[in-house]
CSV table of C-alpha atoms in Angstrom, one decimal:
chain,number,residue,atom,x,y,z
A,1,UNK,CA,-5.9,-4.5,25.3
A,2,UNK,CA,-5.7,-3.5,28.6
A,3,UNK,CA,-5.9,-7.1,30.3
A,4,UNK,CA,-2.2,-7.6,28.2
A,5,UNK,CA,-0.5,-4.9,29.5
A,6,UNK,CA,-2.7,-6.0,33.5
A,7,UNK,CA,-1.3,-9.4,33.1
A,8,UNK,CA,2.3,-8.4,31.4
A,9,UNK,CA,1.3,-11.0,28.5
A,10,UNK,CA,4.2,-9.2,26.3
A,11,UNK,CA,4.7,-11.9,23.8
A,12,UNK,CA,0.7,-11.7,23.0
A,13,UNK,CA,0.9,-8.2,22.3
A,14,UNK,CA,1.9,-8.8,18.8
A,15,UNK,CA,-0.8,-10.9,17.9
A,16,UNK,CA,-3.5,-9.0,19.5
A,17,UNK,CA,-1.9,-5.9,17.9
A,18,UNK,CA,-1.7,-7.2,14.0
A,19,UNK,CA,-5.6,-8.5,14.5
A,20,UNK,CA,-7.0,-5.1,15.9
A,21,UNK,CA,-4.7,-2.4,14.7
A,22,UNK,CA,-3.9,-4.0,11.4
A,23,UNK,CA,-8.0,-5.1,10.7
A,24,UNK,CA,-10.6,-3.3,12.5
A,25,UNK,CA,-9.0,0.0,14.4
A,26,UNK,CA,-8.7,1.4,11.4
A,27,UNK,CA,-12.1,2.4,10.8
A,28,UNK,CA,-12.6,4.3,14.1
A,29,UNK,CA,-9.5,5.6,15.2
A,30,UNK,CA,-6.7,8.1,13.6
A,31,UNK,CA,-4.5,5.7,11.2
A,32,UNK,CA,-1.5,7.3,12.2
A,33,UNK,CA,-2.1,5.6,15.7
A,34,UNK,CA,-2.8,2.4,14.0
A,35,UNK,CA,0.1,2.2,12.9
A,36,UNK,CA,2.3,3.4,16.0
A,37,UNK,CA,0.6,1.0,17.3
A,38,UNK,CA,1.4,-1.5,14.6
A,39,UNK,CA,5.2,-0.2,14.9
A,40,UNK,CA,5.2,-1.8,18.5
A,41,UNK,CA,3.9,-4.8,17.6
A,42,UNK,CA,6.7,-5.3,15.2
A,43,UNK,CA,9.6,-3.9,18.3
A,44,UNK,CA,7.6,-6.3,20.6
A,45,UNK,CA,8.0,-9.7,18.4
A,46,UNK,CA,11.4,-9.3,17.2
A,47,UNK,CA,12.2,-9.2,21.1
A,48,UNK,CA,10.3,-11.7,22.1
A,49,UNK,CA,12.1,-14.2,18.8
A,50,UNK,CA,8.7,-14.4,16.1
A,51,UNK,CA,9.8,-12.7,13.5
A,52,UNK,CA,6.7,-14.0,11.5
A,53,UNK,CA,4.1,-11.9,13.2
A,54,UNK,CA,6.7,-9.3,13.8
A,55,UNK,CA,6.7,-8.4,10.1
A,56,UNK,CA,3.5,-8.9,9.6
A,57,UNK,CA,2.8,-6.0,12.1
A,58,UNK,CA,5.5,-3.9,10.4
A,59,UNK,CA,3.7,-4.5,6.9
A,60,UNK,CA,0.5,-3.1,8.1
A,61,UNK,CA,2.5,-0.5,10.0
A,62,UNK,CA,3.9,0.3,6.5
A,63,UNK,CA,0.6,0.5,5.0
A,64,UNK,CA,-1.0,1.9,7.3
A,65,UNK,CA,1.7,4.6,7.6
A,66,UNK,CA,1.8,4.9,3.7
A,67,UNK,CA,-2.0,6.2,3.6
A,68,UNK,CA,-1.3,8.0,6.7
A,69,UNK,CA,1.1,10.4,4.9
A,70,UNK,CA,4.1,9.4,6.6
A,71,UNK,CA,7.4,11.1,5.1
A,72,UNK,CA,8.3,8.8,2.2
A,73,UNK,CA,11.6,9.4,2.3
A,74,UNK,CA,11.6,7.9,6.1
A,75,UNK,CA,9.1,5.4,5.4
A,76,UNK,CA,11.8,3.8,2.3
A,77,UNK,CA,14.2,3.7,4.9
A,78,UNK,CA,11.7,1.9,7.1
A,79,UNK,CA,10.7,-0.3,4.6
A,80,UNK,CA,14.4,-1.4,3.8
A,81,UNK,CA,15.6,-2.6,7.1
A,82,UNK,CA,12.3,-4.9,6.9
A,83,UNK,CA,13.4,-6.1,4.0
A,84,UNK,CA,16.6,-6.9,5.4
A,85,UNK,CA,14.8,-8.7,8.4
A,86,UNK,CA,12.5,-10.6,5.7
A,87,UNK,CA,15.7,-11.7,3.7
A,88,UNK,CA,17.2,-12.6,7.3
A,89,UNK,CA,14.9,-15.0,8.2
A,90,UNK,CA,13.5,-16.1,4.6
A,91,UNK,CA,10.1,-14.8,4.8
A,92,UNK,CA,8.8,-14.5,1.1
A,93,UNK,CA,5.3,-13.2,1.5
A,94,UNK,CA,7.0,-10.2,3.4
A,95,UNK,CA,9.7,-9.2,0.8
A,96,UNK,CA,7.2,-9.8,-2.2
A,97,UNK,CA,4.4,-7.2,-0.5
A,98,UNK,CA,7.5,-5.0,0.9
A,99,UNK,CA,8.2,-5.2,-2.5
A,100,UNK,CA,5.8,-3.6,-3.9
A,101,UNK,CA,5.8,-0.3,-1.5
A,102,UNK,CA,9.0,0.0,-2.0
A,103,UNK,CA,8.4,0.1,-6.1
A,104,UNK,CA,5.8,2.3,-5.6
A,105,UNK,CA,7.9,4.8,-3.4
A,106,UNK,CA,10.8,4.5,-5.0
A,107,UNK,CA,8.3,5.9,-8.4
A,108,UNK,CA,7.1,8.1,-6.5
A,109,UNK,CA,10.0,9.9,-5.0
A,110,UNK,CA,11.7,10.1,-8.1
A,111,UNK,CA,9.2,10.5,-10.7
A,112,UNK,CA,10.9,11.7,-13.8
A,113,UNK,CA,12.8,8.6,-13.6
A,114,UNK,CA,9.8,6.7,-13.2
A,115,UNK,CA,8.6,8.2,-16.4
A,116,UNK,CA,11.2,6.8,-18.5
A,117,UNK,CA,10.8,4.1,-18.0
A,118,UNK,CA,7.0,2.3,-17.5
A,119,UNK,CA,7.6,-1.4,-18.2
A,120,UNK,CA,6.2,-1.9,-14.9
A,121,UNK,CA,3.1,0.1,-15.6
A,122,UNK,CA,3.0,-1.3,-19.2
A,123,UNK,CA,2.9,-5.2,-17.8
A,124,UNK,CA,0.7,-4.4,-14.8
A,125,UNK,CA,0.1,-7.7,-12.8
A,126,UNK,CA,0.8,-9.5,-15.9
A,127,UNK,CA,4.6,-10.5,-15.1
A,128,UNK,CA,3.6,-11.5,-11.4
A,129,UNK,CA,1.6,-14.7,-12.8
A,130,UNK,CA,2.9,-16.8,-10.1
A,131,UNK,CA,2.9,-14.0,-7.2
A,132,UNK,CA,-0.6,-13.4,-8.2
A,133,UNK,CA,-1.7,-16.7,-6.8
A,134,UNK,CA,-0.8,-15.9,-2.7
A,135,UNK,CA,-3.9,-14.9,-1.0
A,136,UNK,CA,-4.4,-11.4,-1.4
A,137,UNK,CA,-1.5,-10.6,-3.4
A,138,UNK,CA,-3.4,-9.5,-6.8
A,139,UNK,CA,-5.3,-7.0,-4.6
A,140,UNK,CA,-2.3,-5.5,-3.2
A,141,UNK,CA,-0.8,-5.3,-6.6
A,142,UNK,CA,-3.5,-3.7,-8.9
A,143,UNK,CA,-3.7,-0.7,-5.3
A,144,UNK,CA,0.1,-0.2,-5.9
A,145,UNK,CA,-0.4,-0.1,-9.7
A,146,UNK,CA,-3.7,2.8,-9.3
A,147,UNK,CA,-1.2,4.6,-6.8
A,148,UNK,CA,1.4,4.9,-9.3
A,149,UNK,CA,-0.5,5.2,-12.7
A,150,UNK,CA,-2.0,8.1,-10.5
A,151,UNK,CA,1.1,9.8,-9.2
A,152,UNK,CA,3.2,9.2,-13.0
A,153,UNK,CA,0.6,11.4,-14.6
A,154,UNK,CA,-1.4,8.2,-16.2
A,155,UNK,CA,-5.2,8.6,-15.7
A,156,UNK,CA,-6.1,6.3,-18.5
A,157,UNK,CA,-4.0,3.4,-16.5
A,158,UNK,CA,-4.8,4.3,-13.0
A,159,UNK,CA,-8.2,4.1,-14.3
A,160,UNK,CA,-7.6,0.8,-15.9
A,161,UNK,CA,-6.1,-0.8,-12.7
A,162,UNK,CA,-8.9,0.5,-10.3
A,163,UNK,CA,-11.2,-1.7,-12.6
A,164,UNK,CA,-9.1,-4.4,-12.2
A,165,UNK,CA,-9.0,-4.3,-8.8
A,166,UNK,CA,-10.8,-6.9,-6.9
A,167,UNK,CA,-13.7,-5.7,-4.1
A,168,UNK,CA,-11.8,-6.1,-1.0
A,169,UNK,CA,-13.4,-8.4,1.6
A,170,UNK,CA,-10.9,-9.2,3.6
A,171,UNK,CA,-10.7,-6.1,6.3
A,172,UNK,CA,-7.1,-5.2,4.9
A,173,UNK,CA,-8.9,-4.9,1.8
A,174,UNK,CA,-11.7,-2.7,2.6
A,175,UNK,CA,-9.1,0.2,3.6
A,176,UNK,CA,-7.0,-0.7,0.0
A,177,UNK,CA,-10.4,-0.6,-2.1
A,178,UNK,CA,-11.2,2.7,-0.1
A,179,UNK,CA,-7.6,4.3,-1.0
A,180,UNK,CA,-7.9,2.9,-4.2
A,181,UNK,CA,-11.7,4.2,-5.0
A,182,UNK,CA,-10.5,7.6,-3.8
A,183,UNK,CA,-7.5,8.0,-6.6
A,184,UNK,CA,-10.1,6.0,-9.0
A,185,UNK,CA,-12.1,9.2,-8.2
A,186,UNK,CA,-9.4,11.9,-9.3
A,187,UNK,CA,-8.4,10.1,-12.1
A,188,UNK,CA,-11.8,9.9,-13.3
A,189,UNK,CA,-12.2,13.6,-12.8
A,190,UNK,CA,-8.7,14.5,-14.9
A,191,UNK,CA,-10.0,12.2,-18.1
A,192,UNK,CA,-13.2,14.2,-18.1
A,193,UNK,CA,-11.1,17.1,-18.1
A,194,UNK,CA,-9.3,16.1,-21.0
A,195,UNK,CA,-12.5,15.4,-22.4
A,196,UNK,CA,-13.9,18.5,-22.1
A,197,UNK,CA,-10.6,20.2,-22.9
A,198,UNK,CA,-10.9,18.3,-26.3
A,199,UNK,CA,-14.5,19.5,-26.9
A,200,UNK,CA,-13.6,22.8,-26.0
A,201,UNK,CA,-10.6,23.5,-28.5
A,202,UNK,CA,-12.6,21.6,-31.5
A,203,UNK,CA,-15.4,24.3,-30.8
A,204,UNK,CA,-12.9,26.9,-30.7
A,205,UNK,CA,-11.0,25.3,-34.1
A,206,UNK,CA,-15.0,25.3,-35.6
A,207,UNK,CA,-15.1,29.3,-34.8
């Protein structure tokens, strides 16, 4: 990294950037500076005209800056002027995995709306049938789904999804399996709970 900066290779910087702070950083240094980092990359290539690996940087920044804990609030706003670059210059696989953080946000942030209404948890990955065939995409999608069945109040769906969800060996996908095993873990803990709760009250109702 320090050879770019030595030999003022600017226009590299993006490229370098998406491979090690979007792939590999992650498992050694702070996220949060993964995805400054990854934020740069993104100013960097819309200067230098690629919009292509621009965005790309911007949606790992987004991710990355998603499991970080960024403000969500902040990170919506973020996450529509990509989407407003993506539309700009046509880029598909960008909007579609925009997309979905956006979705899972937007449920997030505003969760009693969310609650009424759960078509989107109900069909799961089922109405993406075409989506579901880009590289990568059905991993992304059953993460956002275990993120949201999670934060909605729906163990017995974010449970559901985190079974679904394929083993990530891609090195984007080992940090999405990770997120995902850890909210697979908490759910898991709330439906024994329930469990027990259950047990509990027909002992008490056998009393």
């Amino acid at each position: 990294l320090s050879l770019l900066t030595r030999f003022n290779a600017t226009s590299l910087i993006p490229t370098v950037y998406l491979g090690f702070y979007g792939m590999i950083a992650f498992n050694s240094e702070p996220i949060m500076h993964c995805a400054d980092q990854l934020h740069m990359g993104f100013q960097i290539g819309m200067s230098v005209g690629e919009p292509t690996i621009a965005l790309l940087n911007g949606l790992h920044y987004i991710q990355k800056s998603f499991v970080g804990g960024r403000n969500l609030v902040a990170l919506s706003k973020e996450i529509d002027y990509q989407l407003e670059i993506s539309e700009t210059h046509d880029d598909n696989r960008s909007k579609r995995f925009l997309g979905l953080f956006n979705e899972t946000l937007c449920q997030i942030i505003d969760k009693n709306k969310a609650r009424a209404d759960t078509t989107t948890l109900s069909e799961g990955a089922g109405a993406l049938d075409e989506e579901m065939k880009i590289e990568g995409f059905s991993e992304v999608v059953y993460f956002h789904r275990v993120i949201q069945s999670y934060w909605l109040g729906y163990a017995d769906r974010c449970h559901y999804f985190a079974q679904k969800s394929a083993p990530g060996e891609a090195a984007v996908g080992r940090l999405l399996k990770l997120i995902a095993s850890f909210y697979h873990g908490l759910a898991a803990l709330q439906i024994l709970r329930k469990k027990k709760s259950k047990v509990e009250m027909k002992e008490i109702a056998r009393a």
